[in-house]
Coordinates of C-alpha atoms and ligand atoms in Angstrom, one line a residue:
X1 CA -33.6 -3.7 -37.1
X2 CA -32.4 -4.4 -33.6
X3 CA -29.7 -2.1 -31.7
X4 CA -28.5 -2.6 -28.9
X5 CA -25.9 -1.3 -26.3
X6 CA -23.9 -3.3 -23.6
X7 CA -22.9 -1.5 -20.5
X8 CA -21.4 -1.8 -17.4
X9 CA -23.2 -0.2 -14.2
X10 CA -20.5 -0.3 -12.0
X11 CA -16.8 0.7 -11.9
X12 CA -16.1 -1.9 -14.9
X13 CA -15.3 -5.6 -15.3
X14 CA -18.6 -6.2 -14.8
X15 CA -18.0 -9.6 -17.6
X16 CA -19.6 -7.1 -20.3
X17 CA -17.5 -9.2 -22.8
X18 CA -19.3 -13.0 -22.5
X19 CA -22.7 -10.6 -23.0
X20 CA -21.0 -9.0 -25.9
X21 CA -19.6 -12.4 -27.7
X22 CA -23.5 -13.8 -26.7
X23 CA -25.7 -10.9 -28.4
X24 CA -23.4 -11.4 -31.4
X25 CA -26.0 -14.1 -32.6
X26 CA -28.1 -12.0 -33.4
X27 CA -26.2 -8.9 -34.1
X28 CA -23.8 -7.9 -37.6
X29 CA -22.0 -5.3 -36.2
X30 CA -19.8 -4.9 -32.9
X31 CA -18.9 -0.8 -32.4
X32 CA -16.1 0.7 -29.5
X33 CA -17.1 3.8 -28.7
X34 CA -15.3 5.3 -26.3
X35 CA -11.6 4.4 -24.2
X36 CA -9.0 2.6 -25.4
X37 CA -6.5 -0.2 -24.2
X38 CA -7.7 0.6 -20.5
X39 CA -10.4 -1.9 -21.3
X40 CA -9.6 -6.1 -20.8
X41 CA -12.5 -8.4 -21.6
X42 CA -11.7 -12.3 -21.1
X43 CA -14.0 -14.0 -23.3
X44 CA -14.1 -18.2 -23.3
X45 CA -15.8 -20.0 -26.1
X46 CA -15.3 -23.9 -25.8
X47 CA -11.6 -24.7 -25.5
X48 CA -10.4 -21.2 -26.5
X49 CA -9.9 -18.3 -24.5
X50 CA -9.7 -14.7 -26.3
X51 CA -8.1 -11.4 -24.3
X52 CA -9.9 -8.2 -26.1
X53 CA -8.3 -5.0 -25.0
X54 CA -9.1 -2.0 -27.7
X55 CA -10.7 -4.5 -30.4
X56 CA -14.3 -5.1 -30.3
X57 CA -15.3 -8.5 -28.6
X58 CA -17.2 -8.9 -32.2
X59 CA -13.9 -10.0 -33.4
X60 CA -14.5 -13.4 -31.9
X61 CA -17.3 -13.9 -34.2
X62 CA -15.5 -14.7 -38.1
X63 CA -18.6 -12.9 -39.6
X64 CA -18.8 -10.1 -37.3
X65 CA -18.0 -6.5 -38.5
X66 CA -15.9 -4.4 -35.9
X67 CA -15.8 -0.7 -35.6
X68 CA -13.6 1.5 -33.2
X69 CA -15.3 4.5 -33.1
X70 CA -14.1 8.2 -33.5
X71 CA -14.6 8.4 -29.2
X72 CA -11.7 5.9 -28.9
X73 CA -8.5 6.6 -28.2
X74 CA -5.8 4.4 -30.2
X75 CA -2.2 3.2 -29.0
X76 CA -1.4 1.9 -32.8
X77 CA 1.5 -0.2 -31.1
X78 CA -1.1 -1.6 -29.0
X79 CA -3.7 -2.0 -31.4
X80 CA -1.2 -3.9 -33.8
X81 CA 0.5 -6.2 -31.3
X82 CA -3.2 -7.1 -30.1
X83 CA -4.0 -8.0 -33.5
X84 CA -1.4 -9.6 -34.1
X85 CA -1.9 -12.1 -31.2
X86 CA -5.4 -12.7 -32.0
X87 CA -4.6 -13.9 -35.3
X88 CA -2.4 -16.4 -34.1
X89 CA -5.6 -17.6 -32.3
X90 CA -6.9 -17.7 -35.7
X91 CA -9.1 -14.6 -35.7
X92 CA -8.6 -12.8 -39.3
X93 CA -9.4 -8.9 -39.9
X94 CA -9.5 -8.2 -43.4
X95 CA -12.3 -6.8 -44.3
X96 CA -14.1 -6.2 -41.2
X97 CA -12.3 -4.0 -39.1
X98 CA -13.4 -0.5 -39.3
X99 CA -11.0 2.3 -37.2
X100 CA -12.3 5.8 -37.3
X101 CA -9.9 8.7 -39.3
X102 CA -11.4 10.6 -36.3
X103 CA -10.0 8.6 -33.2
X104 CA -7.5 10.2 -31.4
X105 CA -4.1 8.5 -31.5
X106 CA -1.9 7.8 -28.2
X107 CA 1.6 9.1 -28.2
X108 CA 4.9 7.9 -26.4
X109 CA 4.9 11.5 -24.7
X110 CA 1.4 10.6 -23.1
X111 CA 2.4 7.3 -21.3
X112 CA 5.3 9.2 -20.2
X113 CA 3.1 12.2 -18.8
X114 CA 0.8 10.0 -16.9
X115 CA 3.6 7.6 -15.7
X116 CA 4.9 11.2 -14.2
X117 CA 1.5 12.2 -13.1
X118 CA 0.9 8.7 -11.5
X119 CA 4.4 8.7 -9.5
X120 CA 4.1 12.6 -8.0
X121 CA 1.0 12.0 -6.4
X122 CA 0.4 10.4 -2.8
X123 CA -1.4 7.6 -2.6
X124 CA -4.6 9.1 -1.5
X125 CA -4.7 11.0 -4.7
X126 CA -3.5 8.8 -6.7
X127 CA -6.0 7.3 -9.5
X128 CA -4.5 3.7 -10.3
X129 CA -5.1 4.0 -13.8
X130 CA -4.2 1.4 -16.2
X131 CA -1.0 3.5 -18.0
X132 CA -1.9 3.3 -21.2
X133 CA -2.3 6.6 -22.3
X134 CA -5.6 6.9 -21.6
X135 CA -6.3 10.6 -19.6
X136 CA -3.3 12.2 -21.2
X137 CA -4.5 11.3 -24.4
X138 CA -8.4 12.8 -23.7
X139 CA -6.9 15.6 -22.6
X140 CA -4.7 16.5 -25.5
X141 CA -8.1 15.9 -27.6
X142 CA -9.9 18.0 -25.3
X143 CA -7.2 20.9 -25.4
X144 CA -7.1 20.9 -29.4
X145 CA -3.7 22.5 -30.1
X146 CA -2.1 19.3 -29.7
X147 CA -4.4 16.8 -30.4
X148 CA -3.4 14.2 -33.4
X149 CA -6.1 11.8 -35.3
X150 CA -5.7 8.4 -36.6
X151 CA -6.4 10.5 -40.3
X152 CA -3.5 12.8 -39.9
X153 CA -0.9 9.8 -39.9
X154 CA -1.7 9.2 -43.7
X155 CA -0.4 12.9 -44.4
X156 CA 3.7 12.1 -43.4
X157 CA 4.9 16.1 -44.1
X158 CA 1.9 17.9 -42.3
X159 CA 2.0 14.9 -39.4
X160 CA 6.3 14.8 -38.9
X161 CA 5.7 18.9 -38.9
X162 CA 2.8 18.6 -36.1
X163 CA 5.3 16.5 -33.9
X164 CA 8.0 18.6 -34.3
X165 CA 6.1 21.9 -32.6
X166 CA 4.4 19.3 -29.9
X167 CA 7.3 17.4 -28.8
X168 CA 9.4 20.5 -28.5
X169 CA 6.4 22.0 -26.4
X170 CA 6.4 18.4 -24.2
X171 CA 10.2 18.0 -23.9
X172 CA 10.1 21.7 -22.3
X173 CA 7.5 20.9 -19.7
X174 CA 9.1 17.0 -19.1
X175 CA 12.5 19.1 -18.5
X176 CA 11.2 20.9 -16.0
X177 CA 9.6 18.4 -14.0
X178 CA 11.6 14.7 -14.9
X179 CA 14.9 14.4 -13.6
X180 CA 16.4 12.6 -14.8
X181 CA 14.8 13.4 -18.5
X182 CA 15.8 12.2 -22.0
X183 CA 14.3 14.3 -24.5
X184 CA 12.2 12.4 -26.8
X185 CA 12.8 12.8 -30.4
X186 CA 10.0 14.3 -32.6
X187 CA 11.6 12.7 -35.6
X188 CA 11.8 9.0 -34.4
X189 CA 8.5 9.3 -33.3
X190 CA 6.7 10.4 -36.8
X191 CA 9.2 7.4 -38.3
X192 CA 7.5 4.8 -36.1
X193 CA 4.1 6.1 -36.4
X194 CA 4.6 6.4 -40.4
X195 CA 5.3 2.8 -40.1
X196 CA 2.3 1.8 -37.8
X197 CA 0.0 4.0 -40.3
X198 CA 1.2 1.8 -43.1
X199 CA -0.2 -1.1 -41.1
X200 CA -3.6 0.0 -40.0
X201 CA -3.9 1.9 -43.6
X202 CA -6.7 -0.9 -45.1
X203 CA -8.8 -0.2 -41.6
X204 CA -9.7 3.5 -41.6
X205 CA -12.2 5.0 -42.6
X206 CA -15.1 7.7 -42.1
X207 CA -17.0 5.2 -39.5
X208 CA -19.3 7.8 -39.1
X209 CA -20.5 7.1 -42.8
X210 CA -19.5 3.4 -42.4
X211 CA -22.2 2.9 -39.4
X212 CA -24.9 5.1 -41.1
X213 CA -25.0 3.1 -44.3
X214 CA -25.0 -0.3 -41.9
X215 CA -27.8 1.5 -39.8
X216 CA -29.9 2.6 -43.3
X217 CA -29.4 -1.3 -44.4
X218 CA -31.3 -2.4 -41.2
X219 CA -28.2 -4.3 -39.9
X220 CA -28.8 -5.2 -36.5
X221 CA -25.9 -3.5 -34.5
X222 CA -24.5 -3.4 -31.1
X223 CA -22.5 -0.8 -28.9
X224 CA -20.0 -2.2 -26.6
X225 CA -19.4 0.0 -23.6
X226 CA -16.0 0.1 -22.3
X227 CA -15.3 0.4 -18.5
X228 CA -18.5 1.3 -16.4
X229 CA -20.5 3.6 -15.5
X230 CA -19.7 5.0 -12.1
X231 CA -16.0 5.6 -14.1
X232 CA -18.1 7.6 -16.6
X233 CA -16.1 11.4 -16.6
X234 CA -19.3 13.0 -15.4
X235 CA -21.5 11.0 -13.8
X236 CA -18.4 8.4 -12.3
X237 CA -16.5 9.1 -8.9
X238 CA -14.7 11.4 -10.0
X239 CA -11.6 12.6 -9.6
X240 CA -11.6 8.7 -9.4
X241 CA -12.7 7.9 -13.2
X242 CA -11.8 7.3 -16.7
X243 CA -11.2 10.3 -19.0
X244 CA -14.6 9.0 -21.3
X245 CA -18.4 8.8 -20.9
X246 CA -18.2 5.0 -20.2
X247 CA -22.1 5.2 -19.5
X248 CA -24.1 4.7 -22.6
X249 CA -23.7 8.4 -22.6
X250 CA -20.9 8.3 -24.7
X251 CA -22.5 6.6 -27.5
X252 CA -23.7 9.3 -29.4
X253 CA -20.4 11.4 -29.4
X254 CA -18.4 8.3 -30.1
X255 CA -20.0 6.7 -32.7
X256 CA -22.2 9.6 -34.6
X257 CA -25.1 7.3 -34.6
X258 CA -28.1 8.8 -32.0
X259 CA -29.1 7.3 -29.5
X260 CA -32.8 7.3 -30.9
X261 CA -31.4 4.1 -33.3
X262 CA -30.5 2.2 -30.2
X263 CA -33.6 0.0 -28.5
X264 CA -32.4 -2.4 -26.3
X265 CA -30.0 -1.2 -23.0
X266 CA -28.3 -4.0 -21.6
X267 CA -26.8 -3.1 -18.2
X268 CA -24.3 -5.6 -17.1
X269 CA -23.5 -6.0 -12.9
X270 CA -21.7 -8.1 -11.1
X271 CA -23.7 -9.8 -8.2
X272 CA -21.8 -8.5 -5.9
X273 CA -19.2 -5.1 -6.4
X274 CA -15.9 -5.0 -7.7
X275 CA -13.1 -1.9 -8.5
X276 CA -9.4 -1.4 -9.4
X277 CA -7.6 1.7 -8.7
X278 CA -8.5 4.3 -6.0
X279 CA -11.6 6.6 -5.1
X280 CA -14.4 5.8 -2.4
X281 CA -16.4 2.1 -2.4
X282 CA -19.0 2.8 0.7
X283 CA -19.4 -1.5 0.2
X284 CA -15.9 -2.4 -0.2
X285 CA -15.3 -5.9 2.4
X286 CA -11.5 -5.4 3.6
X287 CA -11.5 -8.5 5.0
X288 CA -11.7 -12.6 5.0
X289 CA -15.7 -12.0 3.2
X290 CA -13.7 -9.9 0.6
X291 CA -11.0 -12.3 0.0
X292 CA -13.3 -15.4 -0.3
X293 CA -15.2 -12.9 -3.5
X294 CA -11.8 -12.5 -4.8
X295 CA -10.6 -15.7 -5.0
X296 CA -14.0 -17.3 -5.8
X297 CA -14.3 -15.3 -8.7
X298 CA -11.0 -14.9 -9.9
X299 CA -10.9 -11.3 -9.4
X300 CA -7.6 -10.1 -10.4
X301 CA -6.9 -7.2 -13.2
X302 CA -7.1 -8.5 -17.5
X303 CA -5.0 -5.7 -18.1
X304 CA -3.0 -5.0 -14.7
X305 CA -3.1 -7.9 -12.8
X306 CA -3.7 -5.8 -9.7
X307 CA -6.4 -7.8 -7.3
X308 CA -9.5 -6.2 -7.8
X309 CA -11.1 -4.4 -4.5
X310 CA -14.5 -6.6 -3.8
X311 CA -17.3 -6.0 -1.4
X312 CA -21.2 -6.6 -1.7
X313 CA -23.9 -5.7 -4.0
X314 CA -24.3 -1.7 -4.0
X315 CA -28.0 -0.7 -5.0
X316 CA -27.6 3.2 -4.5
X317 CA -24.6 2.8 -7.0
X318 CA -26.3 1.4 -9.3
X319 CA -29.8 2.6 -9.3
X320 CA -27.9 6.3 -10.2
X321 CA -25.9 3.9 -13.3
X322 CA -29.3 2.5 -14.8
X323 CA -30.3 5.7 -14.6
X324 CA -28.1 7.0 -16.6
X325 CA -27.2 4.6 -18.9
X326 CA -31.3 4.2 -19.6
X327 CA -31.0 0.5 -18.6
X328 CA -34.0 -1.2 -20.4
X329 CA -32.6 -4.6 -18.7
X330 CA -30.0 -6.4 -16.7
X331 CA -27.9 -9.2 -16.9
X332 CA -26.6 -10.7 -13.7
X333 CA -23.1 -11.9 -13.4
X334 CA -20.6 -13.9 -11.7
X335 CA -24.1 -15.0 -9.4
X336 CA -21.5 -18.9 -9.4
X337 CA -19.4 -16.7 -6.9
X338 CA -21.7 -16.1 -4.0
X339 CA -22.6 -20.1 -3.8
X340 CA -22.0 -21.1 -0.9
X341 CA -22.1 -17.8 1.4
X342 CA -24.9 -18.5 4.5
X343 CA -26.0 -14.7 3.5
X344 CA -25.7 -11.6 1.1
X345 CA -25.5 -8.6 2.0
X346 CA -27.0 -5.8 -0.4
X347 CA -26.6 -2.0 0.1
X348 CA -30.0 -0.3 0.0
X349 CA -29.3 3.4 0.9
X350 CA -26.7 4.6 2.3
X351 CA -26.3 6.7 6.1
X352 CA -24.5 10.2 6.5
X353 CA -22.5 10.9 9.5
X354 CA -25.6 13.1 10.9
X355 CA -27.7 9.9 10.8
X356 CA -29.6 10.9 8.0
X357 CA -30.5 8.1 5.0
X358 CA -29.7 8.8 2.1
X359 CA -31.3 7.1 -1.2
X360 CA -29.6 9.1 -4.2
X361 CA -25.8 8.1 -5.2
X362 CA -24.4 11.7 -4.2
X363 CA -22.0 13.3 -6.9
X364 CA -19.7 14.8 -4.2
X365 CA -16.8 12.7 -3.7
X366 CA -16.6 13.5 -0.1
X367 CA -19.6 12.8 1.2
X368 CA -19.6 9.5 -0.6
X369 CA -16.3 9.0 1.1
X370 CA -18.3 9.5 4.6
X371 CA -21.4 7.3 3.9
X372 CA -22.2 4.3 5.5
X373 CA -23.9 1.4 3.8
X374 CA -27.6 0.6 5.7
X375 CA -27.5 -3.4 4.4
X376 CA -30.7 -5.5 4.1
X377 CA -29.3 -8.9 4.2
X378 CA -30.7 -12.0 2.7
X379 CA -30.0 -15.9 3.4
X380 CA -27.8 -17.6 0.4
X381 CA -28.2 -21.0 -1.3
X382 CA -25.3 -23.7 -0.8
X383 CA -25.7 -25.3 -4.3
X384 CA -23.0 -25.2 -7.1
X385 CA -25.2 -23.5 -9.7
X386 CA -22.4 -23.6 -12.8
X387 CA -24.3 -26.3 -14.3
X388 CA -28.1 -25.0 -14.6
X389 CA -29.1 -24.5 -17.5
X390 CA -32.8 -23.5 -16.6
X391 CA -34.4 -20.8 -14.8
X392 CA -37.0 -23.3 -12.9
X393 CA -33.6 -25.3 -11.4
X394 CA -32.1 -22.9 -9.6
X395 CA -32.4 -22.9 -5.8
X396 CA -35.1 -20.7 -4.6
X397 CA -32.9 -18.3 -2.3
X398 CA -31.0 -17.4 -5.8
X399 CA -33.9 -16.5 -7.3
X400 CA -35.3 -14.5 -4.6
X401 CA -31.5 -12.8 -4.7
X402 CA -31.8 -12.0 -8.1
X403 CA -35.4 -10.4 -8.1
X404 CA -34.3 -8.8 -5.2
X405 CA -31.6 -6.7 -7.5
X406 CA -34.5 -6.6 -10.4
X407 CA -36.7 -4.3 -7.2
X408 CA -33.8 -2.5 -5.9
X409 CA -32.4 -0.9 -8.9
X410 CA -35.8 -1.3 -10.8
X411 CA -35.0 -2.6 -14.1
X412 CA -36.1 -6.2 -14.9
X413 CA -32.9 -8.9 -14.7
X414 CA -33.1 -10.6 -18.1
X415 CA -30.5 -12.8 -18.1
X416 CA -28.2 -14.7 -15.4
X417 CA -24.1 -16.1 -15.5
X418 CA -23.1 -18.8 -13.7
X419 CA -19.9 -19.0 -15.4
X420 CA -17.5 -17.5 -17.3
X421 CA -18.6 -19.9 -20.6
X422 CA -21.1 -19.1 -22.9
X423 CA -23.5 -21.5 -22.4
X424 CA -23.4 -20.8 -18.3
X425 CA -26.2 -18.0 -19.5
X426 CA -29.5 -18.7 -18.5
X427 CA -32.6 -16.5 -19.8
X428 CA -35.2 -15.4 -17.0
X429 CA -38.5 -15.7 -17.6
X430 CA -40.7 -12.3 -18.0
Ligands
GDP501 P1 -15.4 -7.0 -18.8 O1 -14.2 -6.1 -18.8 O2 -16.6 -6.3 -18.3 O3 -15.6 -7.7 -20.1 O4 -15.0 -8.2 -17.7 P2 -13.6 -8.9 -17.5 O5 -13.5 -9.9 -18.7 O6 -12.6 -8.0 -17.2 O7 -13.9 -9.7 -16.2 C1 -14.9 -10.7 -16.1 C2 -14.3 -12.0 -15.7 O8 -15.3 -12.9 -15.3 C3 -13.7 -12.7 -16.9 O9 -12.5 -13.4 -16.5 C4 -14.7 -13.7 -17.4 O10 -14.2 -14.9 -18.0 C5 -15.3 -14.1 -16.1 N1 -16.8 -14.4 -16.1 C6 -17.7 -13.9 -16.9 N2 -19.0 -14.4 -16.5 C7 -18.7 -15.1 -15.4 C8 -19.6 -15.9 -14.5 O11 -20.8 -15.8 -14.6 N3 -19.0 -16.5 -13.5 C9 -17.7 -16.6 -13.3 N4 -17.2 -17.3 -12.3 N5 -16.8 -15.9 -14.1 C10 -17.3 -15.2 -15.1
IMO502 P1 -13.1 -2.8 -18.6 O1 -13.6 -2.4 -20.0 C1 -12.0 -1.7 -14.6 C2 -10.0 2.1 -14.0 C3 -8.6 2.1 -13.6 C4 -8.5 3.4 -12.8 C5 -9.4 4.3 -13.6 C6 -8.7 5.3 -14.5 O2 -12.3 -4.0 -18.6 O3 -14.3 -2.9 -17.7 P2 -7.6 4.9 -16.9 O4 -6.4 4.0 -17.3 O5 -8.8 4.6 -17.6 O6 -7.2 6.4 -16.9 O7 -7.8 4.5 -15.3 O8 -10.3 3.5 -14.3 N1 -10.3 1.4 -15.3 C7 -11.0 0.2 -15.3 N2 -11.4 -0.6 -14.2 N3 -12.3 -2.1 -15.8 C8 -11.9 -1.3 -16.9 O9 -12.2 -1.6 -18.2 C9 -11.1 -0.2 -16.6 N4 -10.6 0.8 -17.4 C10 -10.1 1.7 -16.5 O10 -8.3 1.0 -12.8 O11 -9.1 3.2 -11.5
MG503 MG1 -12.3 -5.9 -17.8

């Protein structure tokens, strides 16, 4: 038996899916375990390119089993029309797609609420989030009284009777703040999430009971973190986050298998540092350095499209992510992107306004806000790198980049991307 989780160290799209898809050779089982449609993974096998939102990147994999765990939160809608397209592409479900009865289930009243929430806050508070539900969602769960799970919509009187008292109790709260405001209807609502249920009916089950008779038969599986990290809901920048542990954190409370089945930690980074939405990025390049990252690398939204924020390598950041996420090793991506750049730039500590360094990524949003990045720069390589395909061949500056990250964060870097296929992976020797 061989468990493994994949997760991102920094603020998400670190190209977790490609290492997801890879591991699948020698894993049976792909499990969600926290988020929800939030999440956009572009994963490119050969000629065909796949677009994974809230199902597991397994699903590429024919004789992969995929589990959304009880910590996700489902949009069926979403999930549905997601599905849908990925058949098309030829992927088939039946019999391997496992949805938790304990997942919570995204309403029309919680897009509208965070569309709301989005729109009446200034821009400096704003979060960016994706709009799917997400925070709203969490915090219905979190709240209890009006918190609905995927097993409820199998019970049609009890669940119609449920939205009844909660989209009276939302239509009063959206009357008082929307203008203009048409009422939703708790009635339509059940109707279309009767329907939906129908749908996903042959998918859910107790996944709790699912992943412990997988786990008992020694079938090797693999957690797929959603997000990253430093969005995780308590160790993240918060207010700037997601509304789930998106460390490994989460994995426990999403799945209900312990983290004492898992062995290997696979954190993913970027070689250098992306982010969408708002909060503080002490590395963040406004400028022509950050533009050639972004358009190098392609680094525009899966699920947005919004051009992702870029800036250099940030070891603080990620030293605090490993740490958390117990990173037993890395994999390095996107390292194709920084060809070409006469040098790189990698944030060792950070500098307060008083002078003072600081090693240790701070939890208060303000002073992180203040810091200055203290850089230790190193000298690039000029060679196209896409088509390596062994450790030994690469130029000797990349290396030295890349064992640079391995001492500054101080996990070993197991694996390398040099492009977004799956054979631009190459292994690095212990
Ligand atoms: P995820 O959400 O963490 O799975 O990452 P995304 O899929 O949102 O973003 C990663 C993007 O980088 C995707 O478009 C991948 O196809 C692409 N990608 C993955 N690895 C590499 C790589 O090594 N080099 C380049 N240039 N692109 C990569
Ligand atoms: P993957 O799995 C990058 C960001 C949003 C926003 C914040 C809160 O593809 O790495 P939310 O909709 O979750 O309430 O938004 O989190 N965010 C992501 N950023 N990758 C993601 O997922 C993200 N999922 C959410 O941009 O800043
Ligand atoms: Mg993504």
């Amino acid at each position: 038996m061989s468990n493994t989780c994949v997760v991102g160290l920094q603020w998400g799209d670190e190209a977790k899916g490609k290492i997801v898809d890879l591991l699948c050779d020698v894993h049976d089982v792909v499990v969600r375990y926290q988020g929800g449609a939030n999440a956009g993974h572009t994963v490119m096998v050969g000629e065909n390119t796949y677009k994974l939102s809230l199902v597991p990147t397994g699903a590429v994999r024919p004789d992969v089993d995929c589990v959304i765990g009880n910590g996700v939160v489902i949009h069926p809608p979403m999930l549905l029309a997601e599905m849908d397209r990925l058949q098309t592409q030829g992927l088939n479900f039946q019999g391997r797609m496992h949805i938790s009865d304990r997942a919570h289930v995204i309403f029309p009243y919680h897009l509208e609420e965070e569309r709301w929430s989005e729109e009446s806050t200034t821009e400096g508070e704003r979060l960016g989030t994706t709009r799917r539900g997400i925070g709203p969602c969490y915090k219905d769960k979190v709240g209890r009284v009006h918190g609905i799970r995927i097993g409820e919509l199998f019970r049609p009187d009890h669940l119609r009777q449920r939205l009844r008292r909660i989209v009276e109790f939302k239509n009063q709260i959206f009357s008082a703040t929307l203008n203009p405001f048409t009422p939703l209807d708790a009635d339509a609502i059940a109707d279309d999430y009767l329907g939906y249920a129908e749908r996903l009916r042959p998918f859910v089950t107790d996944t709790t009971a699912w992943l412990a008779s997988a786990v008992k038969a020694n079938r090797n599986i693999l957690f797929e973190g959603a997000q990253g990290s430093l969005l995780d809901i308590d160790y993240g920048t918060f207010p700037f986050v997601t509304s789930s542990n998106s460390s490994a954190a989460g994995l426990g409370t999403g799945s209900g298998v312990h983290a004492r089945q898992v062995q290997n930690w696979v954190g993913i980074v970027k070689a250098y540092t992306t982010r969408v939405g708002g909060g503080p990025f002490p590395t963040e390049l406004d400028n022509e350095i950050g533009q050639r990252i972004r358009d190098r690398g392609r680094e525009y939204g899966t699920v947005t499209g919004r051009p992702r924020r870029c800036g250099w390598f940030d070891a603080v950041a990620v030293r605090h992510s490993a740490w958390v996420s117990g990173a037993t090793e890395l994999s390095v991506m996107l390292l194709d992107v920084l060809s070409g750049f006469d040098e790189i730039k990698v944030a060792v500590a950070y500098e307060r306004p008083d002078g003072s360094r600081l090693e240790w990524f701070p939890g208060c949003l303000e002073e992180l806000g203040q810091v200055k990045p203290i850089y230790e720069t190193f000298p690039g390589w000029a060679e196209d790198v896409t088509g390596v395909k062994d450790w030994s061949d690469f130029p000797e500056n990349f290396k030295k980049y890349v064992q640079v990250l391995a001492d500054q964060v101080g996990v070993p870097v197991r694996r390398v991307s040099v492009g977004p296929e799956r054979t631009q992976t190459v292994a690095v020797p212990v």
